[in-house]
Coordinates of C-alpha atoms in Angstrom, one line a residue:
X1 CA 16.3 -22.8 57.8
X2 CA 19.1 -20.6 59.1
X3 CA 22.7 -21.1 58.0
X4 CA 25.5 -22.3 60.3
X5 CA 27.8 -19.5 61.5
X6 CA 31.1 -19.2 59.6
X7 CA 34.3 -17.3 59.8
X8 CA 34.4 -14.0 57.9
X9 CA 35.0 -14.5 54.2
X10 CA 34.6 -18.3 54.5
X11 CA 32.5 -19.9 51.7
X12 CA 28.9 -20.3 52.9
X13 CA 26.6 -22.8 51.2
X14 CA 23.4 -21.5 49.8
X15 CA 20.3 -23.3 51.0
X16 CA 17.5 -23.8 48.5
X17 CA 14.8 -21.2 48.5
X18 CA 11.9 -22.0 50.8
X19 CA 8.2 -21.2 50.1
X20 CA 8.1 -18.9 53.1
X21 CA 7.0 -15.5 51.9
X22 CA 4.1 -14.9 49.6
X23 CA 3.8 -11.3 48.3
X24 CA 1.5 -10.3 51.1
X25 CA 3.5 -12.2 53.6
X26 CA 6.7 -10.4 52.7
X27 CA 5.1 -7.0 53.0
X28 CA 3.5 -7.9 56.3
X29 CA 6.9 -9.0 57.6
X30 CA 8.5 -5.8 56.4
X31 CA 5.8 -3.9 58.3
X32 CA 6.3 -5.9 61.4
X33 CA 10.0 -5.2 61.8
X34 CA 10.1 -1.5 61.3
X35 CA 10.5 1.4 58.9
X36 CA 9.2 0.9 55.4
X37 CA 11.4 3.7 53.9
X38 CA 14.7 1.8 54.4
X39 CA 15.1 -1.8 53.6
X40 CA 14.8 -4.1 56.6
X41 CA 16.6 -7.3 57.5
X42 CA 14.7 -10.5 56.8
X43 CA 13.4 -11.7 60.1
X44 CA 14.7 -14.7 62.1
X45 CA 18.2 -14.4 60.7
X46 CA 17.2 -15.8 57.3
X47 CA 18.7 -15.0 53.9
X48 CA 17.4 -13.3 50.8
X49 CA 17.0 -16.7 49.2
X50 CA 13.8 -17.4 51.2
X51 CA 11.9 -14.6 49.3
X52 CA 10.1 -16.0 46.3
X53 CA 8.7 -12.8 44.9
X54 CA 10.9 -10.4 42.9
X55 CA 9.0 -7.2 44.0
X56 CA 9.1 -8.2 47.7
X57 CA 12.9 -9.0 47.3
X58 CA 13.5 -5.2 47.1
X59 CA 12.1 -4.6 50.6
X60 CA 14.9 -6.5 52.4
X61 CA 18.5 -6.9 53.3
X62 CA 20.0 -10.3 54.1
X63 CA 19.3 -11.2 57.7
X64 CA 22.3 -13.5 58.3
X65 CA 24.2 -10.9 60.2
X66 CA 27.2 -13.1 61.2
X67 CA 28.0 -14.1 57.6
X68 CA 29.4 -12.3 54.6
X69 CA 25.8 -11.9 53.3
X70 CA 24.6 -10.0 56.4
X71 CA 23.3 -6.5 55.6
X72 CA 23.6 -7.0 51.8
X73 CA 20.7 -5.6 49.8
X74 CA 18.5 -8.4 48.4
X75 CA 18.5 -8.1 44.6
X76 CA 15.9 -9.7 42.3
X77 CA 16.6 -11.7 39.1
X78 CA 15.4 -10.3 35.9
X79 CA 11.9 -11.3 34.8
X80 CA 11.8 -14.7 33.3
X81 CA 15.2 -15.9 34.7
X82 CA 16.4 -17.2 38.0
X83 CA 19.7 -17.2 39.7
X84 CA 21.5 -20.5 39.5
X85 CA 22.1 -21.8 43.0
X86 CA 24.1 -24.9 42.5
X87 CA 24.8 -27.9 40.2
X88 CA 21.7 -29.9 39.5
X89 CA 19.3 -27.3 40.9
X90 CA 16.5 -27.0 38.4
X91 CA 14.5 -24.5 40.4
X92 CA 16.9 -21.6 41.0
X93 CA 16.0 -18.6 43.0
X94 CA 14.5 -15.1 42.2
X95 CA 16.2 -13.3 45.1
X96 CA 19.8 -13.3 46.4
X97 CA 22.2 -11.0 48.3
X98 CA 23.9 -8.6 46.0
X99 CA 27.4 -9.7 46.7
X100 CA 26.5 -13.3 46.1
X101 CA 24.8 -12.5 42.8
X102 CA 27.9 -10.7 41.6
X103 CA 30.3 -13.4 42.8
X104 CA 32.0 -11.3 45.5
X105 CA 31.1 -13.3 48.6
X106 CA 30.3 -16.8 49.8
X107 CA 30.1 -19.5 47.1
X108 CA 28.4 -17.3 44.5
X109 CA 29.7 -16.9 41.0
X110 CA 29.2 -13.8 38.9
X111 CA 25.6 -13.7 37.6
X112 CA 25.5 -9.9 37.2
X113 CA 23.8 -10.4 33.8
X114 CA 20.8 -11.9 35.6
X115 CA 20.4 -9.1 38.2
X116 CA 17.1 -7.2 37.7
X117 CA 16.0 -3.7 38.9
X118 CA 13.7 -2.8 41.8
X119 CA 10.6 -1.2 40.5
X120 CA 9.9 2.5 40.7
X121 CA 6.9 4.1 42.4
X122 CA 3.7 3.6 40.5
X123 CA 2.6 7.2 40.6
X124 CA 0.2 9.0 40.2
X125 CA -1.6 9.0 43.5
X126 CA -5.2 10.1 43.8
X127 CA -6.7 11.7 46.9
X128 CA -10.0 10.0 47.5
X129 CA -10.9 12.0 50.5
X130 CA -9.3 14.7 52.8
X131 CA -10.6 14.5 56.4
X132 CA -12.0 11.1 55.4
X133 CA -11.0 7.4 56.1
X134 CA -10.9 4.6 53.6
X135 CA -13.5 1.8 53.4
X136 CA -13.9 -1.2 51.1
X137 CA -17.4 -0.2 50.1
X138 CA -20.5 1.5 51.4
X139 CA -21.4 -1.4 53.6
X140 CA -18.0 -1.7 55.2
X141 CA -18.3 -0.9 58.9
X142 CA -14.8 -2.1 59.8
X143 CA -11.6 -0.1 60.4
X144 CA -9.4 -2.4 58.4
X145 CA -11.1 -3.2 55.1
X146 CA -12.7 -6.4 56.6
X147 CA -9.3 -7.6 57.8
X148 CA -7.3 -6.9 54.6
X149 CA -5.6 -3.6 55.6
X150 CA -2.7 -3.4 58.1
X151 CA -0.9 -0.7 60.0
X152 CA 2.8 -0.1 59.2
X153 CA 5.0 0.6 62.3
X154 CA 7.8 3.1 62.2
X155 CA 6.3 5.3 59.4
X156 CA 6.9 9.0 60.2
X157 CA 4.9 10.9 57.5
X158 CA 2.5 10.5 54.6
X159 CA 5.4 10.5 52.0
X160 CA 6.9 7.5 53.7
X161 CA 3.6 5.8 54.0
X162 CA 3.1 6.2 50.2
X163 CA 6.6 5.0 49.5
X164 CA 6.0 1.8 51.4
X165 CA 2.8 1.2 49.4
X166 CA 4.4 2.0 46.0
X167 CA 7.2 -0.5 46.7
X168 CA 4.7 -3.4 47.1
X169 CA 2.9 -5.1 44.2
X170 CA -0.2 -5.8 46.4
X171 CA -0.8 -2.3 47.8
X172 CA -3.9 -0.5 46.4
X173 CA -3.7 2.6 48.6
X174 CA -3.1 4.1 52.1
X175 CA -5.0 5.7 54.9
X176 CA -2.9 8.2 56.9
X177 CA -3.8 10.2 60.0
X178 CA -2.5 10.9 63.5
X179 CA 0.9 9.5 62.5
X180 CA -0.6 6.1 61.6
X181 CA -0.1 4.6 58.1
X182 CA -2.6 1.9 57.1
X183 CA -1.6 -0.2 54.1
X184 CA -4.5 -1.4 51.9
X185 CA -4.4 -4.6 49.8
X186 CA -7.8 -4.5 48.3
X187 CA -9.5 -1.8 46.2
X188 CA -10.7 1.2 48.1
X189 CA -14.3 1.7 47.2
X190 CA -15.7 4.2 49.6
X191 CA -14.7 6.9 52.2
X192 CA -16.3 8.1 55.4
X193 CA -15.9 11.3 57.3
X194 CA -12.9 11.1 59.7
X195 CA -11.2 14.4 60.8
X196 CA -7.4 14.3 60.6
X197 CA -7.3 11.4 58.1
X198 CA -6.6 11.2 54.4
X199 CA -7.4 8.3 52.0
X200 CA -5.2 7.9 48.9
X201 CA -5.4 5.4 46.1
X202 CA -2.6 4.1 43.9
X203 CA -4.0 3.0 40.6
X204 CA -3.9 3.5 36.8
X205 CA -6.9 5.8 37.1
X206 CA -8.9 7.1 40.0
X207 CA -11.8 5.1 41.3
X208 CA -14.9 7.0 42.2
X209 CA -15.7 6.3 45.8
X210 CA -18.0 9.3 46.1
X211 CA -20.3 9.1 49.1
X212 CA -24.0 9.3 48.1
X213 CA -25.7 12.3 49.5
X214 CA -28.5 11.7 52.0
X215 CA -30.7 13.8 49.8
X216 CA -30.0 11.8 46.7
X217 CA -32.5 8.9 46.3
X218 CA -30.8 5.6 45.9
X219 CA -31.3 4.0 42.4
X220 CA -33.7 1.1 42.2
X221 CA -31.8 -2.2 42.5
X222 CA -31.3 -4.0 39.2
X223 CA -33.3 -7.2 38.9
X224 CA -31.3 -10.3 39.8
X225 CA -30.3 -12.6 37.0
X226 CA -32.3 -15.9 36.9
X227 CA -31.1 -18.5 39.4
X228 CA -29.4 -16.0 41.7
X229 CA -30.2 -15.1 45.3
X230 CA -28.8 -12.3 47.4
X231 CA -28.7 -11.5 51.1
X232 CA -27.7 -8.4 53.2
X233 CA -24.9 -8.1 55.7
X234 CA -22.7 -10.8 54.2
X235 CA -18.9 -10.4 54.4
X236 CA -18.1 -10.3 50.7
X237 CA -20.4 -8.0 48.8
X238 CA -21.7 -8.7 45.3
X239 CA -19.0 -7.7 42.9
X240 CA -16.3 -7.9 45.6
X241 CA -12.9 -9.5 45.3
X242 CA -12.7 -13.2 46.1
X243 CA -9.6 -15.3 46.5
X244 CA -9.6 -19.0 47.5
X245 CA -7.3 -22.0 47.5
X246 CA -8.0 -25.7 47.4
X247 CA -5.9 -28.0 49.5
X248 CA -6.3 -31.7 48.8
X249 CA -5.0 -35.0 47.5
X250 CA -5.6 -36.5 44.1
X251 CA -9.2 -35.2 44.5
X252 CA -7.8 -31.7 43.9
X253 CA -5.2 -32.8 41.3
X254 CA -7.4 -35.1 39.2
X255 CA -10.8 -33.4 39.5
X256 CA -12.4 -30.2 38.3
X257 CA -14.4 -29.0 41.3
X258 CA -12.0 -26.2 42.2
X259 CA -12.3 -25.0 38.6
X260 CA -16.1 -25.3 38.5
X261 CA -16.2 -23.3 41.8
X262 CA -14.0 -20.6 40.2
X263 CA -16.4 -20.3 37.3
X264 CA -19.5 -20.2 39.5
X265 CA -18.0 -17.3 41.5
X266 CA -17.3 -15.4 38.3
X267 CA -20.7 -16.1 36.9
X268 CA -22.2 -14.7 40.2
X269 CA -20.3 -11.4 39.5
X270 CA -17.4 -11.7 41.9
X271 CA -13.9 -10.6 40.9
X272 CA -12.0 -13.8 41.5
X273 CA -8.5 -12.7 42.2
X274 CA -6.1 -15.6 42.2
X275 CA -2.4 -15.5 43.0
X276 CA -0.2 -18.6 42.5
X277 CA 0.7 -20.4 45.7
X278 CA 4.4 -20.5 45.0
X279 CA 4.8 -23.7 47.0
X280 CA 6.5 -26.8 45.6
X281 CA 3.8 -29.2 44.2
X282 CA 1.2 -26.5 43.7
X283 CA -1.0 -26.7 40.5
X284 CA -3.1 -24.1 38.7
X285 CA -5.3 -26.6 36.8
X286 CA -5.9 -30.4 37.1
X287 CA -2.9 -32.5 36.1
X288 CA -5.4 -34.8 34.5
X289 CA -9.2 -35.0 34.4
X290 CA -12.1 -36.0 32.3
X291 CA -13.2 -33.3 29.8
X292 CA -16.5 -31.8 30.9
X293 CA -19.2 -30.3 28.7
X294 CA -18.4 -26.8 30.1
X295 CA -14.6 -27.2 30.3
X296 CA -14.1 -24.3 27.9
X297 CA -15.4 -22.0 30.7
X298 CA -12.3 -22.7 32.9
X299 CA -9.7 -24.0 30.4
X300 CA -8.0 -20.6 30.4
X301 CA -8.4 -19.9 34.1
X302 CA -5.7 -20.3 36.8
X303 CA -7.1 -22.0 39.9
X304 CA -4.2 -22.5 42.4
X305 CA -4.4 -25.7 44.5
X306 CA -2.4 -28.2 46.4
X307 CA -3.1 -31.7 45.0
X308 CA -0.8 -34.2 46.6
X309 CA -1.4 -37.7 45.2
X310 CA -2.1 -40.4 47.7
X311 CA -1.5 -38.2 50.8
X312 CA -3.4 -38.3 54.0
X313 CA -4.3 -35.4 56.3
X314 CA -1.1 -35.7 58.3
X315 CA 1.0 -34.8 55.3
X316 CA -0.4 -31.2 55.4
X317 CA -0.2 -30.7 59.2
X318 CA 3.5 -30.6 60.1
X319 CA 6.5 -28.5 59.2
X320 CA 9.0 -31.3 59.1
X321 CA 9.6 -34.9 60.1
X322 CA 11.7 -34.0 63.1
X323 CA 9.3 -35.6 65.5
X324 CA 9.2 -38.9 63.7
X325 CA 10.8 -41.8 65.6
X326 CA 13.5 -44.1 64.2
X327 CA 10.9 -46.3 62.6
X328 CA 9.3 -43.4 60.8
X329 CA 6.2 -42.9 63.0
X330 CA 4.8 -40.1 65.1
X331 CA 2.0 -40.2 67.6
X332 CA -1.3 -38.5 66.5
X333 CA -4.4 -38.6 68.7
X334 CA -2.9 -41.6 70.5
X335 CA -2.1 -43.7 67.4
X336 CA 1.2 -44.4 65.7
X337 CA 1.0 -42.8 62.2
X338 CA 3.5 -43.1 59.4
X339 CA 5.6 -40.1 58.4
X340 CA 5.6 -41.3 54.8
X341 CA 3.4 -39.3 52.5
X342 CA 2.1 -41.6 49.8
X343 CA -0.9 -43.9 49.2
X344 CA -0.7 -46.7 51.7
X345 CA 2.3 -44.9 53.2
X346 CA 4.5 -46.8 50.6
X347 CA 7.8 -45.0 50.0
X348 CA 7.8 -46.4 46.5
X349 CA 4.8 -44.2 45.7
X350 CA 6.2 -41.0 47.0
X351 CA 6.0 -38.3 44.4
X352 CA 8.4 -35.6 43.4
X353 CA 7.7 -33.7 46.7
X354 CA 7.8 -36.2 49.6
X355 CA 6.9 -33.6 52.3
X356 CA 5.3 -30.2 52.7
X357 CA 6.0 -27.4 55.2
X358 CA 2.6 -26.7 56.8
X359 CA 3.7 -23.2 58.0
X360 CA 4.8 -22.3 54.4
X361 CA 1.4 -23.5 53.2
X362 CA -0.3 -21.3 55.8
X363 CA 1.7 -18.3 54.7
X364 CA 0.9 -19.0 51.1
X365 CA -2.9 -19.0 51.7
X366 CA -3.0 -16.2 54.3
X367 CA -4.5 -13.6 51.9
X368 CA -7.3 -15.9 50.8
X369 CA -10.9 -15.2 51.7
X370 CA -11.4 -18.9 52.1
X371 CA -9.5 -22.2 51.8
X372 CA -11.2 -25.5 51.0
X373 CA -9.7 -28.6 52.7
X374 CA -10.3 -31.9 50.9
X375 CA -7.2 -33.6 52.2
X376 CA -8.5 -36.3 54.6
X377 CA -10.3 -38.9 52.4
X378 CA -7.3 -41.3 52.6
X379 CA -7.2 -41.4 56.4
X380 CA -10.2 -43.7 56.7
X381 CA -9.3 -45.6 53.5
X382 CA -6.0 -46.7 55.0
X383 CA -7.7 -47.7 58.2
X384 CA -10.2 -49.9 56.4
X385 CA -7.7 -52.0 54.5
X386 CA -5.4 -54.5 56.2
X387 CA -2.2 -53.7 54.1
X388 CA -2.4 -49.9 54.3
X389 CA -3.5 -50.1 58.0
X390 CA -0.4 -52.2 58.9
X391 CA 1.9 -49.7 57.3
X392 CA 0.2 -46.3 57.9
X393 CA -1.0 -47.1 61.4
X394 CA 1.6 -49.7 62.4
X395 CA -1.2 -52.2 62.6
X396 CA -2.8 -50.4 65.5
X397 CA -6.3 -51.1 66.8
X398 CA -7.9 -48.5 64.5
X399 CA -10.8 -48.6 62.1
X400 CA -12.4 -46.0 59.8
X401 CA -14.4 -44.3 62.5
X402 CA -11.5 -44.2 65.0
X403 CA -9.4 -42.7 62.2
X404 CA -11.5 -39.5 62.4
X405 CA -9.6 -38.7 65.7
X406 CA -6.5 -38.6 63.6
X407 CA -8.2 -36.6 60.9
X408 CA -9.6 -34.0 63.3
X409 CA -6.2 -33.6 65.0
X410 CA -4.5 -32.9 61.7
X411 CA -7.2 -30.7 60.3
X412 CA -7.2 -28.6 63.5
X413 CA -3.4 -28.4 63.3
X414 CA -3.4 -27.0 59.8
X415 CA -6.4 -24.7 60.4
X416 CA -4.7 -23.2 63.4
X417 CA -1.5 -22.6 61.4
X418 CA -3.5 -20.8 58.8
X419 CA -5.4 -18.7 61.4
X420 CA -2.1 -17.9 63.1
X421 CA -1.2 -16.1 59.9
X422 CA -4.6 -14.6 59.3
X423 CA -7.5 -15.4 61.6
X424 CA -10.0 -13.9 59.1
X425 CA -9.5 -16.7 56.5
X426 CA -12.6 -18.9 56.3
X427 CA -11.9 -22.6 56.2
X428 CA -14.4 -25.0 54.4
X429 CA -13.8 -28.6 55.2
X430 CA -15.2 -30.6 52.2
X431 CA -17.1 -33.8 53.0
X432 CA -15.8 -37.2 51.9
X433 CA -17.6 -38.6 48.8
X434 CA -19.2 -42.0 48.5
X435 CA -17.3 -45.2 47.7
X436 CA -17.8 -46.7 44.2
X437 CA -19.8 -49.7 42.8
X438 CA -19.1 -51.1 39.4
X439 CA -16.6 -48.3 38.8
X440 CA -19.0 -45.4 38.1
X441 CA -21.8 -45.7 40.6
X442 CA -22.1 -44.6 44.2
X443 CA -21.9 -47.6 46.6
X444 CA -25.1 -47.7 48.5
X445 CA -23.9 -50.5 50.8
X446 CA -21.1 -48.4 52.4
X447 CA -23.0 -45.1 52.3
X448 CA -23.9 -45.3 56.0
X449 CA -20.2 -45.5 57.0
X450 CA -19.3 -42.6 54.7
X451 CA -22.0 -40.5 56.3
X452 CA -20.9 -41.5 59.7
X453 CA -17.3 -40.4 58.9
X454 CA -18.5 -37.1 57.6
X455 CA -20.7 -36.6 60.7
X456 CA -17.8 -37.5 63.0
X457 CA -15.3 -35.1 61.4
X458 CA -17.9 -32.3 61.3
X459 CA -18.6 -32.7 65.0
X460 CA -14.9 -32.9 65.9
X461 CA -13.9 -29.6 64.1
X462 CA -17.0 -27.8 65.4
X463 CA -15.9 -24.9 67.5
X464 CA -12.9 -24.0 65.4
X465 CA -13.3 -20.3 64.6
X466 CA -14.2 -19.4 61.0
X467 CA -14.4 -23.1 60.1
X468 CA -17.3 -24.7 58.3
X469 CA -18.2 -28.1 56.8
X470 CA -19.6 -28.6 53.3
X471 CA -21.6 -31.8 53.1
X472 CA -23.2 -33.3 50.0
X473 CA -24.6 -36.5 48.5
X474 CA -24.5 -38.1 45.1
X475 CA -27.6 -39.5 43.4
X476 CA -27.7 -43.3 43.6
X477 CA -27.6 -45.5 40.5
X478 CA -26.2 -42.7 38.4
X479 CA -22.8 -42.5 36.6
X480 CA -20.9 -40.2 39.0
X481 CA -17.3 -41.5 39.0
X482 CA -14.5 -41.4 36.5
X483 CA -13.1 -44.1 34.3
X484 CA -9.9 -42.1 33.8
X485 CA -8.9 -41.9 37.5
X486 CA -11.0 -44.5 39.1
X487 CA -12.7 -43.9 42.5
X488 CA -12.6 -40.2 41.8
X489 CA -15.9 -38.2 41.0
X490 CA -16.4 -37.2 37.4
X491 CA -17.7 -33.9 36.0
X492 CA -21.1 -34.5 37.6
X493 CA -19.6 -35.2 41.0
X494 CA -17.4 -32.2 40.8
X495 CA -20.4 -30.0 40.0
X496 CA -22.1 -31.3 43.2
X497 CA -18.9 -30.7 45.2
X498 CA -18.4 -27.2 43.9
X499 CA -22.0 -26.3 44.6
X500 CA -21.8 -27.6 48.1
X501 CA -18.9 -25.2 48.9
X502 CA -20.7 -22.3 47.4
X503 CA -23.8 -23.2 49.3
X504 CA -21.9 -23.4 52.6
X505 CA -20.3 -19.9 52.0
X506 CA -23.7 -18.4 51.3
X507 CA -25.4 -20.1 54.2
X508 CA -22.8 -18.8 56.6
X509 CA -23.1 -15.3 55.2
X510 CA -19.7 -15.2 53.7
X511 CA -21.0 -14.4 50.2
X512 CA -23.7 -11.9 49.5
X513 CA -24.8 -13.5 46.3
X514 CA -25.3 -17.2 45.7
X515 CA -27.0 -19.7 43.5
X516 CA -30.7 -20.4 43.9
X517 CA -30.8 -24.1 44.5
X518 CA -33.8 -26.4 44.4
X519 CA -34.4 -29.1 47.1
X520 CA -31.9 -31.9 46.9
X521 CA -34.6 -34.6 47.4
X522 CA -36.4 -33.5 44.3
X523 CA -33.7 -32.1 42.1
X524 CA -30.3 -33.8 42.8
X525 CA -31.0 -36.9 40.7
X526 CA -33.4 -35.3 38.2
X527 CA -32.5 -35.9 34.5
X528 CA -35.5 -34.3 32.9
X529 CA -33.4 -31.2 32.2
X530 CA -35.6 -29.4 29.7
X531 CA -38.5 -29.3 32.2
X532 CA -36.6 -28.2 35.3
X533 CA -36.7 -24.8 36.8
X534 CA -33.3 -22.9 37.0
X535 CA -32.9 -23.6 40.7
X536 CA -33.6 -27.3 40.2
X537 CA -31.3 -27.4 37.2
X538 CA -28.5 -25.9 39.3
X539 CA -29.0 -28.4 42.1
X540 CA -29.1 -31.4 39.7
X541 CA -26.0 -33.5 39.2
X542 CA -27.2 -34.5 35.8
X543 CA -28.1 -31.1 34.3
X544 CA -26.5 -27.7 34.0
X545 CA -27.5 -24.3 32.8
X546 CA -25.9 -23.9 29.4
X547 CA -24.5 -20.6 28.2
X548 CA -27.8 -19.8 26.4
X549 CA -29.7 -20.1 29.7
X550 CA -31.4 -23.4 28.9
X551 CA -31.2 -26.4 31.2
X552 CA -29.3 -29.1 29.4
X553 CA -28.1 -32.6 30.2
X554 CA -24.7 -32.7 31.9
X555 CA -22.7 -35.8 31.1
X556 CA -20.0 -37.5 33.1
X557 CA -17.2 -36.2 30.9
X558 CA -15.0 -37.7 28.2
X559 CA -11.6 -39.3 28.6
X560 CA -9.1 -37.1 26.9

């Protein structure tokens, strides 16, 4: 939000920092507005306080030109502290205009002791290839590192190109030639002949992207580990960097499927590179969950996610509530839908964060390889129950299947916001899981409706670019749901959900390496773990491959 104009030297209130710029987003914005040697104004007349990353803070001047802050260098707070932005503000800000931080303009008070320093260049540089262009790896046939490199406008020479890279915490190197500076955000693993170009890496030690001579025979491929499959021509090579985010409701906050997916990717040999989302309400681990047999494998991992308790898909699709009417409803797919984000749209059950800026979320996940959306399960739940339907849908003529029109509209709205930031991000929409019977069992009676809901949503998002649907089933008459957070899948269900995402990514040739999975009809409900093959064990909801490589029973988890 921009500030109102004020007379020179009049006190100007400081807005709270907004989750607008991720590290990559700030650098991209700097590139978009001009020279990388000098600081650039924050776009759209916004202030230093919208930058949430200390290193990116050093790239900008305050963009509120008609105020006392305009043109002031943005200064970062010291590591571990934040600038205090007002009484009762528990969050604070890591980036502010210099004059505000020193108490010399606006309503700022002297906080000079909190002002940090902008980092110096991370020399040394390593020339990976003269007369050569950068590539991600030997299979990379793209000109931009598979969509992860970007051109900086206004750069006049190689020195300025390097300087821009060194100022960013996400830059790994540059390609320069014909007056063009290309800024790389992933490791440079290869070079190809390209007259007039140079490829430089910025790292603690030089990588070794030495092209293999045509006369040198390629080494024999190492045998695959048990239970692993590989395919050629996928987008992310074996051993490549992977970054993903999960966006969901309580099924992301109270379940472990994002963490299990993180571990599976690591076990397959990928370098899982996770950055915090930096968005209010984001988590890095479940806020509560049953303790799984293999919980130690992810207990120290950070797996960023949005897990908004009780929300429906519309809570993730809009930037504000400006389009809500006086009664608190907006029209979505021809239905009145409540603007209250809570289970049953009950204001009493709103959490600490009652709303979410969808564009800020899109910016936060823009540097991901893929984003998993599991944020729509409550849409149909509200439509099926009289009380929630009356409040959430204003008692409209809607049922569970009709609610998929609302779901699809909201999913598409969020997907398109993400793709407006980076069209290369892959979106995986995760299927809705079964209802429960007797607390812990899948409800066979309502399973046809659940499958119809999944089929409808899958059909309605078909055609969205780089968007896929991950479907799955739970074995019937087995303990698949929690007793800690009822109606939520337990460790076994989370294993099935994580596996379905991994399988979809492999099937759509996003991942080069995946899990060998036995047929679901034979393996999903199999509990004879010691006699199962590795692929069948990996498919089973009731077994898992233990660290020693044996197929072992996988329990539902324990209540902590």
